[in-house]
DNA sequence: GATTCATATTCCCGAATGGGAATATGCATG
DNA sequence: CATGCATATTCCCATTCGGGAATATGAATC
């Protein structure tokens, strides 16, 4: 089925600051690359590479929507992954960097709803009135 | 106080199989290097180096007892460390490698009590009758 | 103070990592 | 099919990593 992700692989994915930030933001819902760029304020290569890293190790799923690549957490994460993502969530709650990212996400969500036809944010359900 | 260990550092410590095994065993109580060697069945350099890695990053404490170096989990771990060690414990419960290590620990504990004067296992309280 | 035991450190190696510049891919639209 | 946009990949580089052989340290004991 969904490839077995063992513990060490999970921790390898978690031991980079950028990847932690990506996962933290992803916990709020699917998002596409350009939005990550805006939220983390990191260059495209960096975002894309780290998402690739997570992708090849099964920590994120992705789906193409036209030009956009929409990333999301796996639908059926392993027990280990679920536990560790929950733990990360817990730890991130008090961390200024993670909180800032989430604040930016919140702030940018309406803008994303307008500019991106990919519907990668739930709020993007506005039928472009 | 106890140096601030940030999340990434913790995950860097957790992303190696040997170090995970060390921490898993350590969760049962303090232990010295030679015992780790027997339990993990890995060469001395490997054990010592990985313990050093954990030590310099504040994930384990240690105390010299004669010739023996007794390692243990930090007395006052940070919130993040506590959360992640708990998560590791949870994940390790179903993992054959970790279980095997704990089984060996259990089995070897009486022997340790005889052979090591370092008292690094609680069971070593035998007053050498 | 020489020896022994437990442990740590130093070299050396091949492999992986993270980062950025440049380039390639793939979809959409004119 | 040329162009533009969003994203991925390829090189290249400096750094770190994990492993093992050999050596060093430091405490205990003779």
PDB file of C-alpha atoms (C1' of nucleotides) in Angstrom:
ATOM      1  CA  UNK A   1       0.000   0.000   0.000  1.00  0.00           C
ATOM      2  CA  UNK A   2       1.308   3.412   0.952  1.00  0.00           C
ATOM      3  CA  UNK A   3       5.001   2.701   1.321  1.00  0.00           C
ATOM      4  CA  UNK A   4       6.179   1.835   4.786  1.00  0.00           C
ATOM      5  CA  UNK A   5       8.028   4.807   6.216  1.00  0.00           C
ATOM      6  CA  UNK A   6      10.285   3.735   9.002  1.00  0.00           C
ATOM      7  CA  UNK A   7      11.229   5.808  12.011  1.00  0.00           C
ATOM      8  CA  UNK A   8      14.715   6.841  10.946  1.00  0.00           C
ATOM      9  CA  UNK A   9      13.416   8.047   7.580  1.00  0.00           C
ATOM     10  CA  UNK A  10      10.848  10.151   9.366  1.00  0.00           C
ATOM     11  CA  UNK A  11      13.440  11.741  11.612  1.00  0.00           C
ATOM     12  CA  UNK A  12      15.695  12.378   8.637  1.00  0.00           C
ATOM     13  CA  UNK A  13      12.857  14.361   7.155  1.00  0.00           C
ATOM     14  CA  UNK A  14      12.316  16.259  10.373  1.00  0.00           C
ATOM     15  CA  UNK A  15      15.909  17.256  11.001  1.00  0.00           C
ATOM     16  CA  UNK A  16      15.897  20.310   8.780  1.00  0.00           C
ATOM     17  CA  UNK A  17      14.442  23.647   9.735  1.00  0.00           C
ATOM     18  CA  UNK A  18      12.898  24.358   6.353  1.00  0.00           C
ATOM     19  CA  UNK A  19      11.214  20.980   6.189  1.00  0.00           C
ATOM     20  CA  UNK A  20       9.811  21.412   9.672  1.00  0.00           C
ATOM     21  CA  UNK A  21       8.330  24.716   8.609  1.00  0.00           C
ATOM     22  CA  UNK A  22       6.819  23.141   5.514  1.00  0.00           C
ATOM     23  CA  UNK A  23       5.219  20.366   7.503  1.00  0.00           C
ATOM     24  CA  UNK A  24       3.960  22.751  10.114  1.00  0.00           C
ATOM     25  CA  UNK A  25       2.219  24.863   7.494  1.00  0.00           C
ATOM     26  CA  UNK A  26       0.944  21.778   5.698  1.00  0.00           C
ATOM     27  CA  UNK A  27      -0.785  20.658   8.863  1.00  0.00           C
ATOM     28  CA  UNK A  28      -3.260  23.475   8.225  1.00  0.00           C
ATOM     29  CA  UNK A  29      -4.197  22.091   4.823  1.00  0.00           C
ATOM     30  CA  UNK A  30      -2.949  21.591   1.256  1.00  0.00           C
ATOM     31  CA  UNK A  31      -0.868  24.316  -0.321  1.00  0.00           C
ATOM     32  CA  UNK A  32       1.061  24.909  -3.510  1.00  0.00           C
ATOM     33  CA  UNK A  33       4.698  25.781  -3.924  1.00  0.00           C
ATOM     34  CA  UNK A  34       4.414  29.457  -4.682  1.00  0.00           C
ATOM     35  CA  UNK A  35       2.419  29.958  -1.518  1.00  0.00           C
ATOM     36  CA  UNK A  36       5.067  28.220   0.517  1.00  0.00           C
ATOM     37  CA  UNK A  37       7.547  30.621  -1.001  1.00  0.00           C
ATOM     38  CA  UNK A  38       5.552  33.576   0.223  1.00  0.00           C
ATOM     39  CA  UNK A  39       4.943  32.182   3.659  1.00  0.00           C
ATOM     40  CA  UNK A  40       8.432  30.944   4.412  1.00  0.00           C
ATOM     41  CA  UNK A  41      10.087  33.712   2.376  1.00  0.00           C
ATOM     42  CA  UNK A  42      12.609  31.311   0.970  1.00  0.00           C
ATOM     43  CA  UNK A  43      13.755  30.931  -2.654  1.00  0.00           C
ATOM     44  CA  UNK A  44      11.947  28.616  -5.020  1.00  0.00           C
ATOM     45  CA  UNK A  45      14.769  26.083  -5.332  1.00  0.00           C
ATOM     46  CA  UNK A  46      14.909  25.641  -1.616  1.00  0.00           C
ATOM     47  CA  UNK A  47      11.183  25.104  -1.202  1.00  0.00           C
ATOM     48  CA  UNK A  48      10.950  22.800  -4.181  1.00  0.00           C
ATOM     49  CA  UNK A  49      13.935  20.721  -3.191  1.00  0.00           C
ATOM     50  CA  UNK A  50      12.771  20.182   0.348  1.00  0.00           C
ATOM     51  CA  UNK A  51       9.290  19.316  -0.817  1.00  0.00           C
ATOM     52  CA  UNK A  52      10.932  16.856  -3.182  1.00  0.00           C
ATOM     53  CA  UNK A  53      12.857  15.398  -0.284  1.00  0.00           C
ATOM     54  CA  UNK A  54       9.677  14.915   1.690  1.00  0.00           C
ATOM     55  CA  UNK A  55       7.868  13.578  -1.356  1.00  0.00           C
ATOM     56  CA  UNK A  56      10.360  10.859  -2.198  1.00  0.00           C
ATOM     57  CA  UNK A  57      10.189   9.691   1.397  1.00  0.00           C
ATOM     58  CA  UNK A  58       6.435   9.573   1.527  1.00  0.00           C
ATOM     59  CA  UNK A  59       5.931  12.362   4.040  1.00  0.00           C
ATOM     60  CA  UNK A  60       3.866  14.441   1.680  1.00  0.00           C
ATOM     61  CA  UNK A  61       1.554  13.686  -1.204  1.00  0.00           C
ATOM     62  CA  UNK A  62       1.080  15.959  -4.177  1.00  0.00           C
ATOM     63  CA  UNK A  63      -1.266  16.535  -7.034  1.00  0.00           C
ATOM     64  CA  UNK A  64      -0.879  18.619 -10.137  1.00  0.00           C
ATOM     65  CA  UNK A  65      -3.523  21.256 -10.790  1.00  0.00           C
ATOM     66  CA  UNK A  66      -2.688  22.945 -14.065  1.00  0.00           C
ATOM     67  CA  UNK A  67       0.530  24.776 -13.507  1.00  0.00           C
ATOM     68  CA  UNK A  68       0.387  24.379  -9.768  1.00  0.00           C
ATOM     69  CA  UNK A  69       1.640  21.519  -7.684  1.00  0.00           C
ATOM     70  CA  UNK A  70      -0.507  21.120  -4.640  1.00  0.00           C
ATOM     71  CA  UNK A  71       1.149  19.422  -1.701  1.00  0.00           C
ATOM     72  CA  UNK A  72      -0.581  17.887   1.257  1.00  0.00           C
ATOM     73  CA  UNK A  73       0.046  15.538   4.129  1.00  0.00           C
ATOM     74  CA  UNK A  74      -0.551  11.889   3.257  1.00  0.00           C
ATOM     75  CA  UNK A  75      -4.127  10.726   3.606  1.00  0.00           C
ATOM     76  CA  UNK A  76      -3.232   7.550   5.481  1.00  0.00           C
ATOM     77  CA  UNK A  77      -0.041   8.215   7.416  1.00  0.00           C
ATOM     78  CA  UNK A  78       1.629   5.366   9.258  1.00  0.00           C
ATOM     79  CA  UNK A  79       1.239   5.158  13.010  1.00  0.00           C
ATOM     80  CA  UNK A  80       4.776   6.486  13.468  1.00  0.00           C
ATOM     81  CA  UNK A  81       4.255   9.383  11.121  1.00  0.00           C
ATOM     82  CA  UNK A  82       0.981  10.330  12.719  1.00  0.00           C
ATOM     83  CA  UNK A  83       2.541  10.284  16.167  1.00  0.00           C
ATOM     84  CA  UNK A  84       5.495  12.382  15.107  1.00  0.00           C
ATOM     85  CA  UNK A  85       3.453  14.938  13.223  1.00  0.00           C
ATOM     86  CA  UNK A  86       1.275  15.339  16.281  1.00  0.00           C
ATOM     87  CA  UNK A  87       4.366  15.760  18.416  1.00  0.00           C
ATOM     88  CA  UNK A  88       5.704  18.346  16.003  1.00  0.00           C
ATOM     89  CA  UNK A  89       2.436  20.220  16.129  1.00  0.00           C
ATOM     90  CA  UNK A  90       2.659  20.228  19.859  1.00  0.00           C
ATOM     91  CA  UNK A  91       6.226  21.518  19.897  1.00  0.00           C
ATOM     92  CA  UNK A  92       5.576  24.086  17.189  1.00  0.00           C
ATOM     93  CA  UNK A  93       2.811  25.724  19.159  1.00  0.00           C
ATOM     94  CA  UNK A  94       5.262  27.694  21.267  1.00  0.00           C
ATOM     95  CA  UNK A  95       7.905  28.321  18.642  1.00  0.00           C
ATOM     96  CA  UNK A  96       8.067  31.866  17.252  1.00  0.00           C
ATOM     97  CA  UNK A  97       9.170  30.823  13.765  1.00  0.00           C
ATOM     98  CA  UNK A  98       6.358  28.348  13.330  1.00  0.00           C
ATOM     99  CA  UNK A  99       3.837  30.757  14.734  1.00  0.00           C
ATOM    100  CA  UNK A 100       4.996  33.468  12.393  1.00  0.00           C
ATOM    101  CA  UNK A 101       4.567  31.132   9.436  1.00  0.00           C
ATOM    102  CA  UNK A 102       1.042  30.286  10.498  1.00  0.00           C
ATOM    103  CA  UNK A 103       0.295  33.962  10.994  1.00  0.00           C
ATOM    104  CA  UNK A 104       1.462  34.664   7.463  1.00  0.00           C
ATOM    105  CA  UNK A 105      -0.602  31.798   6.155  1.00  0.00           C
ATOM    106  CA  UNK A 106      -3.661  33.202   7.866  1.00  0.00           C
ATOM    107  CA  UNK A 107      -2.988  36.673   6.531  1.00  0.00           C
ATOM    108  CA  UNK A 108      -2.305  35.542   2.976  1.00  0.00           C
ATOM    109  CA  UNK A 109      -5.154  33.079   2.673  1.00  0.00           C
ATOM    110  CA  UNK A 110      -7.624  35.626   1.241  1.00  0.00           C
ATOM    111  CA  UNK A 111      -5.039  36.780  -1.282  1.00  0.00           C
ATOM    112  CA  UNK A 112      -4.348  33.189  -2.253  1.00  0.00           C
ATOM    113  CA  UNK A 113      -8.050  32.711  -2.799  1.00  0.00           C
ATOM    114  CA  UNK A 114      -8.002  35.441  -5.447  1.00  0.00           C
ATOM    115  CA  UNK A 115      -4.739  34.860  -7.202  1.00  0.00           C
ATOM    116  CA  UNK A 116      -4.524  31.112  -7.405  1.00  0.00           C
ATOM    117  CA  UNK A 117      -6.982  29.136  -9.460  1.00  0.00           C
ATOM    118  CA  UNK A 118      -5.673  25.970  -7.892  1.00  0.00           C
ATOM    119  CA  UNK A 119      -8.067  25.975  -4.992  1.00  0.00           C
ATOM    120  CA  UNK A 120      -5.323  24.678  -2.787  1.00  0.00           C
ATOM    121  CA  UNK A 121      -6.652  26.533   0.202  1.00  0.00           C
ATOM    122  CA  UNK A 122     -10.095  25.579   1.462  1.00  0.00           C
ATOM    123  CA  UNK A 123     -10.961  29.277   1.685  1.00  0.00           C
ATOM    124  CA  UNK A 124     -10.371  29.520  -2.025  1.00  0.00           C
ATOM    125  CA  UNK A 125     -13.921  28.280  -2.545  1.00  0.00           C
ATOM    126  CA  UNK A 126     -14.933  31.865  -3.477  1.00  0.00           C
ATOM    127  CA  UNK A 127     -16.632  31.514  -6.833  1.00  0.00           C
ATOM    128  CA  UNK A 128     -14.740  34.577  -8.037  1.00  0.00           C
ATOM    129  CA  UNK A 129     -17.680  36.858  -7.512  1.00  0.00           C
TER     130      UNK A 129
ATOM    131  CA  UNK B   1      20.455  26.485  32.943  1.00  0.00           C
ATOM    132  CA  UNK B   2      20.382  23.234  31.004  1.00  0.00           C
ATOM    133  CA  UNK B   3      21.258  24.378  27.488  1.00  0.00           C
ATOM    134  CA  UNK B   4      18.384  25.087  25.245  1.00  0.00           C
ATOM    135  CA  UNK B   5      18.041  22.233  22.787  1.00  0.00           C
ATOM    136  CA  UNK B   6      16.023  23.272  19.812  1.00  0.00           C
ATOM    137  CA  UNK B   7      13.805  21.048  17.761  1.00  0.00           C
ATOM    138  CA  UNK B   8      16.079  20.568  14.772  1.00  0.00           C
ATOM    139  CA  UNK B   9      18.948  19.508  17.012  1.00  0.00           C
ATOM    140  CA  UNK B  10      16.712  16.948  18.631  1.00  0.00           C
ATOM    141  CA  UNK B  11      15.673  15.513  15.300  1.00  0.00           C
ATOM    142  CA  UNK B  12      19.273  15.433  14.134  1.00  0.00           C
ATOM    143  CA  UNK B  13      19.990  13.244  17.117  1.00  0.00           C
ATOM    144  CA  UNK B  14      17.039  11.013  16.349  1.00  0.00           C
ATOM    145  CA  UNK B  15      17.776  10.410  12.696  1.00  0.00           C
ATOM    146  CA  UNK B  16      20.236   7.615  13.174  1.00  0.00           C
ATOM    147  CA  UNK B  17      19.302   4.040  13.928  1.00  0.00           C
ATOM    148  CA  UNK B  18      22.057   3.458  16.468  1.00  0.00           C
ATOM    149  CA  UNK B  19      21.216   6.598  18.394  1.00  0.00           C
ATOM    150  CA  UNK B  20      17.547   5.657  18.477  1.00  0.00           C
ATOM    151  CA  UNK B  21      18.486   2.312  19.938  1.00  0.00           C
ATOM    152  CA  UNK B  22      20.688   3.965  22.552  1.00  0.00           C
ATOM    153  CA  UNK B  23      17.932   6.324  23.610  1.00  0.00           C
ATOM    154  CA  UNK B  24      15.399   3.553  23.684  1.00  0.00           C
ATOM    155  CA  UNK B  25      17.553   1.495  26.022  1.00  0.00           C
ATOM    156  CA  UNK B  26      18.405   4.556  28.102  1.00  0.00           C
ATOM    157  CA  UNK B  27      14.736   5.141  28.734  1.00  0.00           C
ATOM    158  CA  UNK B  28      14.885   2.108  31.013  1.00  0.00           C
ATOM    159  CA  UNK B  29      17.580   3.666  33.174  1.00  0.00           C
ATOM    160  CA  UNK B  30      21.264   4.653  33.275  1.00  0.00           C
ATOM    161  CA  UNK B  31      23.781   2.383  31.624  1.00  0.00           C
ATOM    162  CA  UNK B  32      27.482   2.327  30.856  1.00  0.00           C
ATOM    163  CA  UNK B  33      29.174   1.971  27.511  1.00  0.00           C
ATOM    164  CA  UNK B  34      30.268  -1.635  27.731  1.00  0.00           C
ATOM    165  CA  UNK B  35      26.701  -2.678  28.449  1.00  0.00           C
ATOM    166  CA  UNK B  36      25.457  -0.805  25.441  1.00  0.00           C
ATOM    167  CA  UNK B  37      27.996  -2.728  23.419  1.00  0.00           C
ATOM    168  CA  UNK B  38      26.580  -6.005  24.601  1.00  0.00           C
ATOM    169  CA  UNK B  39      22.981  -5.013  24.127  1.00  0.00           C
ATOM    170  CA  UNK B  40      23.270  -3.436  20.709  1.00  0.00           C
ATOM    171  CA  UNK B  41      26.065  -5.759  19.628  1.00  0.00           C
ATOM    172  CA  UNK B  42      27.914  -2.937  17.953  1.00  0.00           C
ATOM    173  CA  UNK B  43      31.631  -2.084  18.163  1.00  0.00           C
ATOM    174  CA  UNK B  44      32.948   0.205  20.872  1.00  0.00           C
ATOM    175  CA  UNK B  45      33.831   3.086  18.552  1.00  0.00           C
ATOM    176  CA  UNK B  46      30.359   3.183  17.188  1.00  0.00           C
ATOM    177  CA  UNK B  47      28.677   3.212  20.573  1.00  0.00           C
ATOM    178  CA  UNK B  48      31.087   5.731  22.019  1.00  0.00           C
ATOM    179  CA  UNK B  49      30.860   8.070  19.066  1.00  0.00           C
ATOM    180  CA  UNK B  50      27.100   8.123  18.987  1.00  0.00           C
ATOM    181  CA  UNK B  51      26.928   8.659  22.734  1.00  0.00           C
ATOM    182  CA  UNK B  52      29.358  11.518  22.209  1.00  0.00           C
ATOM    183  CA  UNK B  53      27.091  12.917  19.538  1.00  0.00           C
ATOM    184  CA  UNK B  54      24.133  12.804  21.891  1.00  0.00           C
ATOM    185  CA  UNK B  55      26.215  14.176  24.745  1.00  0.00           C
ATOM    186  CA  UNK B  56      27.459  17.270  22.932  1.00  0.00           C
ATOM    187  CA  UNK B  57      23.888  18.058  21.976  1.00  0.00           C
ATOM    188  CA  UNK B  58      22.526  17.682  25.457  1.00  0.00           C
ATOM    189  CA  UNK B  59      20.373  14.630  24.811  1.00  0.00           C
ATOM    190  CA  UNK B  60      22.168  12.525  27.377  1.00  0.00           C
ATOM    191  CA  UNK B  61      24.018  13.254  30.581  1.00  0.00           C
ATOM    192  CA  UNK B  62      26.948  11.226  31.851  1.00  0.00           C
ATOM    193  CA  UNK B  63      28.920  10.644  34.961  1.00  0.00           C
ATOM    194  CA  UNK B  64      32.227   8.921  35.493  1.00  0.00           C
ATOM    195  CA  UNK B  65      32.309   6.055  37.974  1.00  0.00           C
ATOM    196  CA  UNK B  66      35.860   4.799  38.180  1.00  0.00           C
ATOM    197  CA  UNK B  67      36.646   3.380  34.806  1.00  0.00           C
ATOM    198  CA  UNK B  68      33.052   3.368  33.698  1.00  0.00           C
ATOM    199  CA  UNK B  69      31.136   6.151  32.047  1.00  0.00           C
ATOM    200  CA  UNK B  70      27.516   5.971  33.037  1.00  0.00           C
ATOM    201  CA  UNK B  71      25.086   7.588  30.635  1.00  0.00           C
ATOM    202  CA  UNK B  72      21.552   8.604  31.390  1.00  0.00           C
ATOM    203  CA  UNK B  73      18.763  10.733  30.033  1.00  0.00           C
ATOM    204  CA  UNK B  74      18.900  14.348  31.207  1.00  0.00           C
ATOM    205  CA  UNK B  75      17.242  15.000  34.544  1.00  0.00           C
ATOM    206  CA  UNK B  76      15.381  18.065  33.351  1.00  0.00           C
ATOM    207  CA  UNK B  77      14.703  17.638  29.652  1.00  0.00           C
ATOM    208  CA  UNK B  78      13.157  20.488  27.712  1.00  0.00           C
ATOM    209  CA  UNK B  79       9.500  20.307  26.808  1.00  0.00           C
ATOM    210  CA  UNK B  80      10.407  19.417  23.234  1.00  0.00           C
ATOM    211  CA  UNK B  81      12.811  16.692  24.254  1.00  0.00           C
ATOM    212  CA  UNK B  82      10.355  15.193  26.696  1.00  0.00           C
ATOM    213  CA  UNK B  83       7.649  15.138  24.054  1.00  0.00           C
ATOM    214  CA  UNK B  84       9.871  13.527  21.472  1.00  0.00           C
ATOM    215  CA  UNK B  85      11.295  10.922  23.797  1.00  0.00           C
ATOM    216  CA  UNK B  86       7.769   9.966  24.752  1.00  0.00           C
ATOM    217  CA  UNK B  87       6.853   9.747  21.091  1.00  0.00           C
ATOM    218  CA  UNK B  88       9.887   7.591  20.424  1.00  0.00           C
ATOM    219  CA  UNK B  89       8.938   5.309  23.279  1.00  0.00           C
ATOM    220  CA  UNK B  90       5.507   4.977  21.795  1.00  0.00           C
ATOM    221  CA  UNK B  91       6.819   4.165  18.332  1.00  0.00           C
ATOM    222  CA  UNK B  92       9.475   1.780  19.636  1.00  0.00           C
ATOM    223  CA  UNK B  93       6.920  -0.359  21.394  1.00  0.00           C
ATOM    224  CA  UNK B  94       6.011  -2.164  18.190  1.00  0.00           C
ATOM    225  CA  UNK B  95       9.423  -2.228  16.592  1.00  0.00           C
ATOM    226  CA  UNK B  96      11.233  -5.569  16.598  1.00  0.00           C
ATOM    227  CA  UNK B  97      14.726  -4.078  16.844  1.00  0.00           C
ATOM    228  CA  UNK B  98      13.893  -1.957  19.840  1.00  0.00           C
ATOM    229  CA  UNK B  99      12.054  -4.784  21.503  1.00  0.00           C
ATOM    230  CA  UNK B 100      14.978  -7.098  20.965  1.00  0.00           C
ATOM    231  CA  UNK B 101      17.308  -4.577  22.604  1.00  0.00           C
ATOM    232  CA  UNK B 102      15.045  -4.297  25.609  1.00  0.00           C
ATOM    233  CA  UNK B 103      14.824  -8.052  25.808  1.00  0.00           C
ATOM    234  CA  UNK B 104      18.610  -8.292  25.862  1.00  0.00           C
ATOM    235  CA  UNK B 105      18.773  -5.598  28.515  1.00  0.00           C
ATOM    236  CA  UNK B 106      16.350  -7.537  30.662  1.00  0.00           C
ATOM    237  CA  UNK B 107      18.269 -10.751  30.175  1.00  0.00           C
ATOM    238  CA  UNK B 108      21.673  -9.211  30.844  1.00  0.00           C
ATOM    239  CA  UNK B 109      20.689  -7.114  33.841  1.00  0.00           C
ATOM    240  CA  UNK B 110      21.554  -9.806  36.418  1.00  0.00           C
ATOM    241  CA  UNK B 111      24.908 -10.382  34.765  1.00  0.00           C
ATOM    242  CA  UNK B 112      25.561  -6.659  34.757  1.00  0.00           C
ATOM    243  CA  UNK B 113      24.814  -6.606  38.456  1.00  0.00           C
ATOM    244  CA  UNK B 114      27.640  -9.058  39.071  1.00  0.00           C
ATOM    245  CA  UNK B 115      30.281  -7.898  36.665  1.00  0.00           C
ATOM    246  CA  UNK B 116      30.050  -4.142  36.883  1.00  0.00           C
ATOM    247  CA  UNK B 117      30.861  -2.323  40.084  1.00  0.00           C
ATOM    248  CA  UNK B 118      29.500   0.830  38.550  1.00  0.00           C
ATOM    249  CA  UNK B 119      25.985   0.315  39.785  1.00  0.00           C
ATOM    250  CA  UNK B 120      24.657   1.665  36.556  1.00  0.00           C
ATOM    251  CA  UNK B 121      21.687  -0.632  36.668  1.00  0.00           C
ATOM    252  CA  UNK B 122      19.265  -0.232  39.563  1.00  0.00           C
ATOM    253  CA  UNK B 123      19.318  -4.001  40.032  1.00  0.00           C
ATOM    254  CA  UNK B 124      23.027  -3.755  40.781  1.00  0.00           C
ATOM    255  CA  UNK B 125      22.146  -2.830  44.339  1.00  0.00           C
ATOM    256  CA  UNK B 126      23.289  -6.284  45.453  1.00  0.00           C
ATOM    257  CA  UNK B 127      25.664  -5.595  48.291  1.00  0.00           C
ATOM    258  CA  UNK B 128      28.017  -8.208  46.876  1.00  0.00           C
ATOM    259  CA  UNK B 129      26.961 -10.790  49.441  1.00  0.00           C
TER     260      UNK B 129
ATOM    261  C1'  DG C   1      55.507   3.886  37.154  1.00  0.00           C
ATOM    262  C1'  DA C   2      54.099  -0.053  34.028  1.00  0.00           C
ATOM    263  C1'  DT C   3      49.984  -2.547  32.962  1.00  0.00           C
ATOM    264  C1'  DT C   4      45.192  -3.240  32.288  1.00  0.00           C
ATOM    265  C1'  DC C   5      40.611  -1.962  31.586  1.00  0.00           C
ATOM    266  C1'  DA C   6      36.858   1.185  29.883  1.00  0.00           C
ATOM    267  C1'  DT C   7      36.210   4.752  27.046  1.00  0.00           C
ATOM    268  C1'  DA C   8      37.244   8.660  23.920  1.00  0.00           C
ATOM    269  C1'  DT C   9      39.525  10.702  20.019  1.00  0.00           C
ATOM    270  C1'  DT C  10      41.942  11.019  15.689  1.00  0.00           C
ATOM    271  C1'  DC C  11      42.503   9.929  10.806  1.00  0.00           C
ATOM    272  C1'  DC C  12      40.791   8.462   6.812  1.00  0.00           C
ATOM    273  C1'  DC C  13      37.193   7.332   3.623  1.00  0.00           C
ATOM    274  C1'  DG C  14      32.890   7.320   0.800  1.00  0.00           C
ATOM    275  C1'  DA C  15      28.370   9.054   0.927  1.00  0.00           C
ATOM    276  C1'  DA C  16      24.825  12.287   1.905  1.00  0.00           C
ATOM    277  C1'  DT C  17      23.385  16.992   2.905  1.00  0.00           C
ATOM    278  C1'  DG C  18      22.008  21.902   2.159  1.00  0.00           C
ATOM    279  C1'  DG C  19      22.469  25.825  -0.671  1.00  0.00           C
ATOM    280  C1'  DG C  20      22.414  28.587  -4.923  1.00  0.00           C
ATOM    281  C1'  DA C  21      22.919  29.558 -10.103  1.00  0.00           C
ATOM    282  C1'  DA C  22      21.491  27.979 -14.115  1.00  0.00           C
ATOM    283  C1'  DT C  23      18.663  25.173 -16.810  1.00  0.00           C
ATOM    284  C1'  DA C  24      14.944  22.006 -17.907  1.00  0.00           C
ATOM    285  C1'  DT C  25      10.130  20.448 -17.756  1.00  0.00           C
ATOM    286  C1'  DG C  26       5.275  20.760 -18.325  1.00  0.00           C
ATOM    287  C1'  DC C  27       1.013  23.137 -18.675  1.00  0.00           C
ATOM    288  C1'  DA C  28      -1.669  27.055 -20.551  1.00  0.00           C
ATOM    289  C1'  DT C  29      -2.541  30.622 -23.651  1.00  0.00           C
ATOM    290  C1'  DG C  30      -1.792  33.617 -27.365  1.00  0.00           C
TER     291       DG C  30
ATOM    292  C1'  DC D   1       4.515  26.717 -32.049  1.00  0.00           C
ATOM    293  C1'  DA D   2       6.450  30.782 -29.230  1.00  0.00           C
ATOM    294  C1'  DT D   3       5.753  32.653 -24.785  1.00  0.00           C
ATOM    295  C1'  DG D   4       4.977  32.846 -19.895  1.00  0.00           C
ATOM    296  C1'  DC D   5       4.284  30.833 -15.649  1.00  0.00           C
ATOM    297  C1'  DA D   6       4.965  27.357 -11.834  1.00  0.00           C
ATOM    298  C1'  DT D   7       7.843  23.987 -10.592  1.00  0.00           C
ATOM    299  C1'  DA D   8      11.573  20.505 -10.883  1.00  0.00           C
ATOM    300  C1'  DT D   9      16.228  19.137 -11.885  1.00  0.00           C
ATOM    301  C1'  DT D  10      21.112  19.496 -12.687  1.00  0.00           C
ATOM    302  C1'  DC D  11      25.707  21.084 -11.461  1.00  0.00           C
ATOM    303  C1'  DC D  12      28.854  22.574  -8.327  1.00  0.00           C
ATOM    304  C1'  DC D  13      30.578  23.443  -3.688  1.00  0.00           C
ATOM    305  C1'  DA D  14      31.469  23.261   1.242  1.00  0.00           C
ATOM    306  C1'  DT D  15      30.085  20.736   5.188  1.00  0.00           C
ATOM    307  C1'  DT D  16      28.563  16.949   7.803  1.00  0.00           C
ATOM    308  C1'  DC D  17      27.899  12.172   8.535  1.00  0.00           C
ATOM    309  C1'  DG D  18      28.697   7.285   9.637  1.00  0.00           C
ATOM    310  C1'  DG D  19      32.014   3.749   9.867  1.00  0.00           C
ATOM    311  C1'  DG D  20      36.339   1.458  11.075  1.00  0.00           C
ATOM    312  C1'  DA D  21      41.470   1.070  12.281  1.00  0.00           C
ATOM    313  C1'  DA D  22      44.549   2.867  15.129  1.00  0.00           C
ATOM    314  C1'  DT D  23      45.762   5.546  18.922  1.00  0.00           C
ATOM    315  C1'  DA D  24      45.127   8.314  23.072  1.00  0.00           C
ATOM    316  C1'  DT D  25      43.222   9.235  27.663  1.00  0.00           C
ATOM    317  C1'  DG D  26      42.269   8.363  32.392  1.00  0.00           C
ATOM    318  C1'  DA D  27      41.367   5.566  36.397  1.00  0.00           C
ATOM    319  C1'  DA D  28      42.701   1.453  38.975  1.00  0.00           C
ATOM    320  C1'  DT D  29      45.969  -1.932  40.369  1.00  0.00           C
ATOM    321  C1'  DC D  30      50.161  -4.151  40.905  1.00  0.00           C
TER     322       DC D  30
END
